[in-house]
Short mmCIF file of C-alpha atoms and ligand atoms in Angstrom, two decimals:
data_model
loop_
_atom_site.label_atom_id
_atom_site.label_comp_id
_atom_site.label_asym_id
_atom_site.label_seq_id
_atom_site.Cartn_x
_atom_site.Cartn_y
_atom_site.Cartn_z
CA MET Y 17 -50.69 116.71 -100.98
CA LYS Y 18 -53.58 118.22 -99.00
CA ALA Y 19 -54.84 118.48 -95.41
CA LYS Y 20 -58.26 119.39 -94.09
CA ILE Y 21 -58.20 122.48 -91.86
CA ASN Y 22 -61.17 123.02 -89.56
CA GLU Y 23 -60.45 126.66 -88.71
CA ILE Y 24 -57.77 129.35 -88.62
CA PHE Y 25 -58.14 132.03 -85.96
CA SER Y 26 -56.35 134.49 -83.72
CA SER Y 27 -56.76 134.07 -79.96
CA VAL Y 28 -55.00 133.73 -76.64
CA GLN Y 29 -53.44 130.45 -75.56
CA GLY Y 30 -55.67 129.28 -72.74
CA GLU Y 31 -53.84 126.16 -71.58
CA GLY Y 32 -50.51 125.06 -70.24
CA ALA Y 33 -47.14 126.68 -69.74
CA PHE Y 34 -47.62 129.40 -72.40
CA VAL Y 35 -51.03 130.54 -71.20
CA GLY Y 36 -51.82 134.15 -72.10
CA TYR Y 37 -49.69 134.42 -75.23
CA LYS Y 38 -51.35 135.61 -78.43
CA GLN Y 39 -51.28 132.83 -81.01
CA LEU Y 40 -52.50 132.12 -84.48
CA PHE Y 41 -54.31 128.79 -84.28
CA ILE Y 42 -54.48 126.36 -87.19
CA ARG Y 43 -56.88 123.58 -86.29
CA PHE Y 44 -56.45 120.30 -88.19
CA CYS Y 45 -59.36 117.91 -88.71
CA ASP Y 46 -59.57 114.36 -87.35
CA CYS Y 47 -58.11 112.66 -84.31
CA ASN Y 48 -56.85 109.16 -83.51
CA LEU Y 49 -58.35 109.25 -80.00
CA ASN Y 50 -61.85 109.76 -78.66
CA CYS Y 51 -61.49 111.28 -75.19
CA ASP Y 52 -64.69 111.44 -73.21
CA TYR Y 53 -64.04 115.09 -72.25
CA CYS Y 54 -63.32 116.27 -75.81
CA ASP Y 55 -65.29 119.43 -76.56
CA THR Y 56 -63.51 120.37 -79.79
CA GLU Y 57 -65.34 120.41 -83.10
CA PHE Y 58 -62.79 119.25 -85.66
CA GLU Y 59 -64.63 117.12 -88.19
CA ASN Y 60 -65.49 119.60 -90.95
CA GLY Y 61 -62.96 121.65 -92.82
CA ILE Y 62 -61.50 123.05 -96.01
CA GLU Y 63 -58.71 121.29 -97.89
CA TYR Y 64 -55.46 123.17 -98.44
CA THR Y 65 -52.17 122.37 -100.09
CA PRO Y 66 -49.12 123.48 -98.04
CA ASP Y 67 -48.57 126.42 -100.45
CA LYS Y 68 -52.19 127.56 -100.24
CA LEU Y 69 -52.26 127.41 -96.45
CA TYR Y 70 -49.06 129.45 -96.27
CA GLU Y 71 -50.54 132.03 -98.68
CA LYS Y 72 -53.79 132.16 -96.69
CA ILE Y 73 -52.25 132.88 -93.31
CA THR Y 74 -49.61 135.31 -94.56
CA SER Y 75 -52.19 137.32 -96.50
CA ASP Y 76 -54.88 137.31 -93.76
CA TYR Y 77 -52.67 137.95 -90.68
CA ASN Y 78 -49.68 140.05 -89.66
CA LEU Y 79 -47.57 137.26 -88.23
CA ASN Y 80 -45.25 139.70 -86.49
CA THR Y 81 -48.01 140.34 -83.93
CA PHE Y 82 -48.18 136.71 -82.74
CA HIS Y 83 -46.01 135.03 -80.14
CA SER Y 84 -46.35 131.77 -82.05
CA VAL Y 85 -48.40 129.70 -84.44
CA SER Y 86 -50.24 126.84 -82.77
CA LEU Y 87 -50.80 123.65 -84.75
CA THR Y 88 -53.78 122.13 -83.01
CA GLY Y 89 -56.65 119.76 -83.61
CA GLY Y 90 -57.86 117.16 -83.55
CA GLU Y 91 -54.41 115.70 -83.93
CA PRO Y 92 -52.13 117.66 -86.29
CA LEU Y 93 -49.61 114.81 -86.57
CA LEU Y 94 -52.18 112.75 -88.48
CA SER Y 95 -51.40 115.14 -91.38
CA VAL Y 96 -47.66 114.66 -91.02
CA ASN Y 97 -46.62 114.65 -94.70
CA PHE Y 98 -48.58 117.85 -95.30
CA LEU Y 99 -47.12 119.36 -92.13
CA ALA Y 100 -43.53 118.54 -93.10
CA GLU Y 101 -43.91 120.45 -96.37
CA PHE Y 102 -45.93 123.32 -94.84
CA LEU Y 103 -43.40 123.80 -92.05
CA ARG Y 104 -40.48 123.60 -94.49
CA ILE Y 105 -42.03 126.55 -96.37
CA CYS Y 106 -42.70 128.43 -93.12
CA LYS Y 107 -39.21 128.00 -91.74
CA SER Y 108 -37.59 129.14 -94.97
CA ASN Y 109 -39.62 132.38 -94.67
CA ASP Y 110 -38.76 133.67 -91.20
CA PHE Y 111 -41.93 132.38 -89.58
CA PRO Y 112 -42.82 132.82 -85.87
CA ILE Y 113 -42.33 130.10 -83.28
CA ILE Y 114 -44.05 126.82 -84.16
CA TYR Y 115 -46.04 125.42 -81.24
CA LEU Y 116 -47.41 121.88 -81.60
CA GLU Y 117 -50.42 120.78 -79.54
CA THR Y 118 -50.56 117.00 -79.61
CA ASN Y 119 -51.99 114.02 -77.79
CA ALA Y 120 -48.44 112.59 -77.73
CA THR Y 121 -49.25 109.18 -79.18
CA LEU Y 122 -47.66 109.41 -82.66
CA ALA Y 123 -43.88 109.15 -82.19
CA ASP Y 124 -43.02 108.13 -85.76
CA GLU Y 125 -44.92 111.12 -87.12
CA LEU Y 126 -43.17 113.51 -84.74
CA ILE Y 127 -39.78 112.34 -86.05
CA LYS Y 128 -40.72 113.55 -89.54
CA VAL Y 129 -41.44 117.16 -88.43
CA LYS Y 130 -39.12 117.42 -85.43
CA PRO Y 131 -36.63 119.86 -87.04
CA TYR Y 132 -39.42 122.42 -87.53
CA ILE Y 133 -41.08 122.33 -84.08
CA ASP Y 134 -40.02 124.84 -81.40
CA ILE Y 135 -42.42 124.01 -78.54
CA ILE Y 136 -44.47 120.89 -77.82
CA SER Y 137 -47.58 120.98 -75.69
CA ALA Y 138 -48.09 117.26 -75.11
CA ASP Y 139 -50.76 115.37 -73.22
CA ILE Y 140 -50.67 112.35 -70.98
CA LYS Y 141 -54.09 110.79 -71.44
CA LEU Y 142 -55.35 109.06 -68.30
CA LYS Y 143 -57.08 105.72 -68.71
CA SER Y 144 -59.66 106.91 -66.17
CA ALA Y 145 -60.59 109.70 -68.61
CA THR Y 146 -60.19 108.05 -72.02
CA GLY Y 147 -60.74 104.35 -71.33
CA LEU Y 148 -57.51 103.69 -73.26
CA ASP Y 149 -54.09 102.68 -72.00
CA THR Y 150 -51.80 105.01 -73.97
CA LYS Y 151 -48.84 104.86 -71.57
CA GLY Y 152 -46.58 102.95 -73.98
CA LEU Y 153 -47.38 105.34 -76.83
CA HIS Y 154 -46.59 108.36 -74.64
CA ASP Y 155 -43.31 106.79 -73.55
CA ARG Y 156 -42.21 106.33 -77.18
CA PHE Y 157 -43.33 109.86 -78.02
CA PHE Y 158 -41.45 111.54 -75.17
CA VAL Y 159 -38.19 109.91 -76.25
CA GLN Y 160 -38.53 111.85 -79.51
CA CYS Y 161 -39.19 115.17 -77.72
CA ALA Y 162 -35.52 115.40 -76.67
CA GLY Y 163 -34.07 118.74 -77.76
CA ILE Y 164 -37.46 120.48 -78.07
CA GLU Y 165 -39.00 122.61 -75.29
CA THR Y 166 -41.79 120.35 -74.03
CA PHE Y 167 -44.36 120.47 -71.28
CA VAL Y 168 -47.07 117.96 -70.50
CA LYS Y 169 -50.73 118.55 -69.68
CA ILE Y 170 -52.89 116.10 -67.78
CA VAL Y 171 -56.66 116.59 -67.86
CA PHE Y 172 -58.17 115.01 -64.78
CA ASP Y 173 -61.55 114.57 -63.13
CA GLU Y 174 -62.84 112.85 -60.01
CA ASN Y 175 -61.86 109.44 -61.42
CA ILE Y 176 -58.09 109.99 -61.36
CA THR Y 177 -56.37 107.22 -59.36
CA ASN Y 178 -53.30 107.20 -57.13
CA ASP Y 179 -51.65 104.70 -59.49
CA GLU Y 180 -52.15 107.12 -62.37
CA ILE Y 181 -50.61 109.96 -60.36
CA VAL Y 182 -47.53 107.89 -59.49
CA SER Y 183 -47.20 106.68 -63.08
CA CYS Y 184 -47.40 110.24 -64.50
CA CYS Y 185 -44.80 111.47 -62.01
CA LYS Y 186 -42.43 108.63 -62.92
CA MET Y 187 -42.80 109.53 -66.60
CA ALA Y 188 -42.14 113.22 -65.84
CA GLN Y 189 -39.04 112.33 -63.80
CA LYS Y 190 -37.75 110.09 -66.58
CA TYR Y 191 -37.97 112.87 -69.20
CA ASN Y 192 -37.65 115.88 -66.88
CA PHE Y 193 -40.59 117.90 -68.22
CA PRO Y 194 -42.97 120.25 -66.38
CA LEU Y 195 -46.41 118.84 -65.60
CA ILE Y 196 -49.54 120.97 -65.90
CA LEU Y 197 -52.68 119.66 -64.21
CA GLN Y 198 -55.85 120.79 -65.95
CA PRO Y 199 -59.21 120.05 -64.33
CA LYS Y 200 -61.81 118.75 -66.75
CA MET Y 201 -64.36 121.45 -67.57
CA LEU Y 202 -68.11 121.20 -67.98
CA GLY Y 203 -68.85 124.21 -70.15
CA ASP Y 204 -67.16 127.14 -68.42
CA LYS Y 205 -67.15 125.49 -64.98
CA MET Y 206 -64.68 123.05 -63.46
CA SER Y 207 -66.04 119.51 -63.11
CA VAL Y 208 -64.32 119.13 -59.72
CA THR Y 209 -64.11 121.33 -56.65
CA SER Y 210 -61.20 123.65 -55.83
CA GLU Y 211 -60.50 121.47 -52.77
CA PHE Y 212 -60.23 118.37 -54.95
CA CYS Y 213 -57.86 120.21 -57.31
CA THR Y 214 -55.49 121.21 -54.51
CA GLU Y 215 -55.64 117.70 -53.06
CA ILE Y 216 -54.58 116.28 -56.44
CA LEU Y 217 -51.85 118.93 -56.79
CA ASP Y 218 -50.51 117.91 -53.36
CA LYS Y 219 -50.40 114.27 -54.42
CA PHE Y 220 -48.45 115.20 -57.55
CA THR Y 221 -46.01 117.57 -55.85
CA SER Y 222 -45.21 115.00 -53.15
CA ASN Y 223 -43.91 112.84 -56.04
CA TYR Y 224 -42.80 115.48 -58.54
CA LEU Y 225 -42.31 119.12 -57.60
CA ASN Y 226 -42.34 120.65 -61.08
CA THR Y 227 -46.13 120.40 -61.28
CA ARG Y 228 -48.59 123.28 -61.70
CA LEU Y 229 -52.36 123.52 -61.58
CA ILE Y 230 -53.72 125.64 -64.46
CA PRO Y 231 -57.36 125.51 -65.60
CA GLN Y 232 -58.45 126.40 -69.14
CA VAL Y 233 -58.11 130.19 -68.87
CA HIS Y 234 -59.72 131.00 -72.25
CA LYS Y 235 -63.04 129.69 -70.89
CA PHE Y 236 -62.93 132.23 -68.04
CA LEU Y 237 -62.02 134.94 -70.58
CA ASN Y 238 -64.87 133.80 -72.80
CA LEU Y 239 -62.47 133.32 -75.72
CA ARG Y 240 -62.12 130.44 -78.15
S1 SF4 R 20 -56.86 113.88 -78.24
FE1 SF4 R 20 -57.68 115.98 -78.05
S2 SF4 R 20 -58.79 116.35 -79.96
FE2 SF4 R 20 -58.44 114.13 -79.81
S3 SF4 R 20 -60.32 113.34 -78.87
FE3 SF4 R 20 -58.84 113.70 -77.22
S4 SF4 R 20 -59.28 115.80 -76.48
FE4 SF4 R 20 -60.29 115.56 -78.50
#
């Protein structure tokens, strides 16, 4: 059983509710979506078995110095059988917190690794940004997040609609998770104005108060 890993690196979490924490990132190859704002290179990588990946990270890094290990991509849940075995090894060896970054569309896959995941950074993908209606997939996914600390990111640009805002807020109310609004970036600059961001935040908070506006901080810090 193998998975293709694009890169392994130490950095600072630049998005969402755990922004600023030092993490070890393990980036998986491949994704089941094709978002128009995606700026992540995840196609090429090296194949590892679960044992070999565990050996690699424990020999190259002092895991005691990290807040958590981020499984990111691409979409890590596409490698679910690999992940289940890798995480089983990790958890039987006093590993740090496991933090899953996911596009929140693969509920059946999440079920298989759920016992090993401590924090989920999930996305709601807006149709105005991806061209895809993934609402039903997100709904199924969030049911499975019960019992795991979860927050939800929403990347938005000038095309976000009022219907999308209301729909996201209804979903957040249903599952009671924090929402993080993240303006789409163009390089290291926001694609929308500060005024537009606060206007969108106001629209969200008038429907759902537990909403925050947090841009991609690692881009301002000039970090990966
Ligand atoms: S889900 Fe994430 S990794 Fe996949 S295409 Fe969209 S932004 Fe890129």
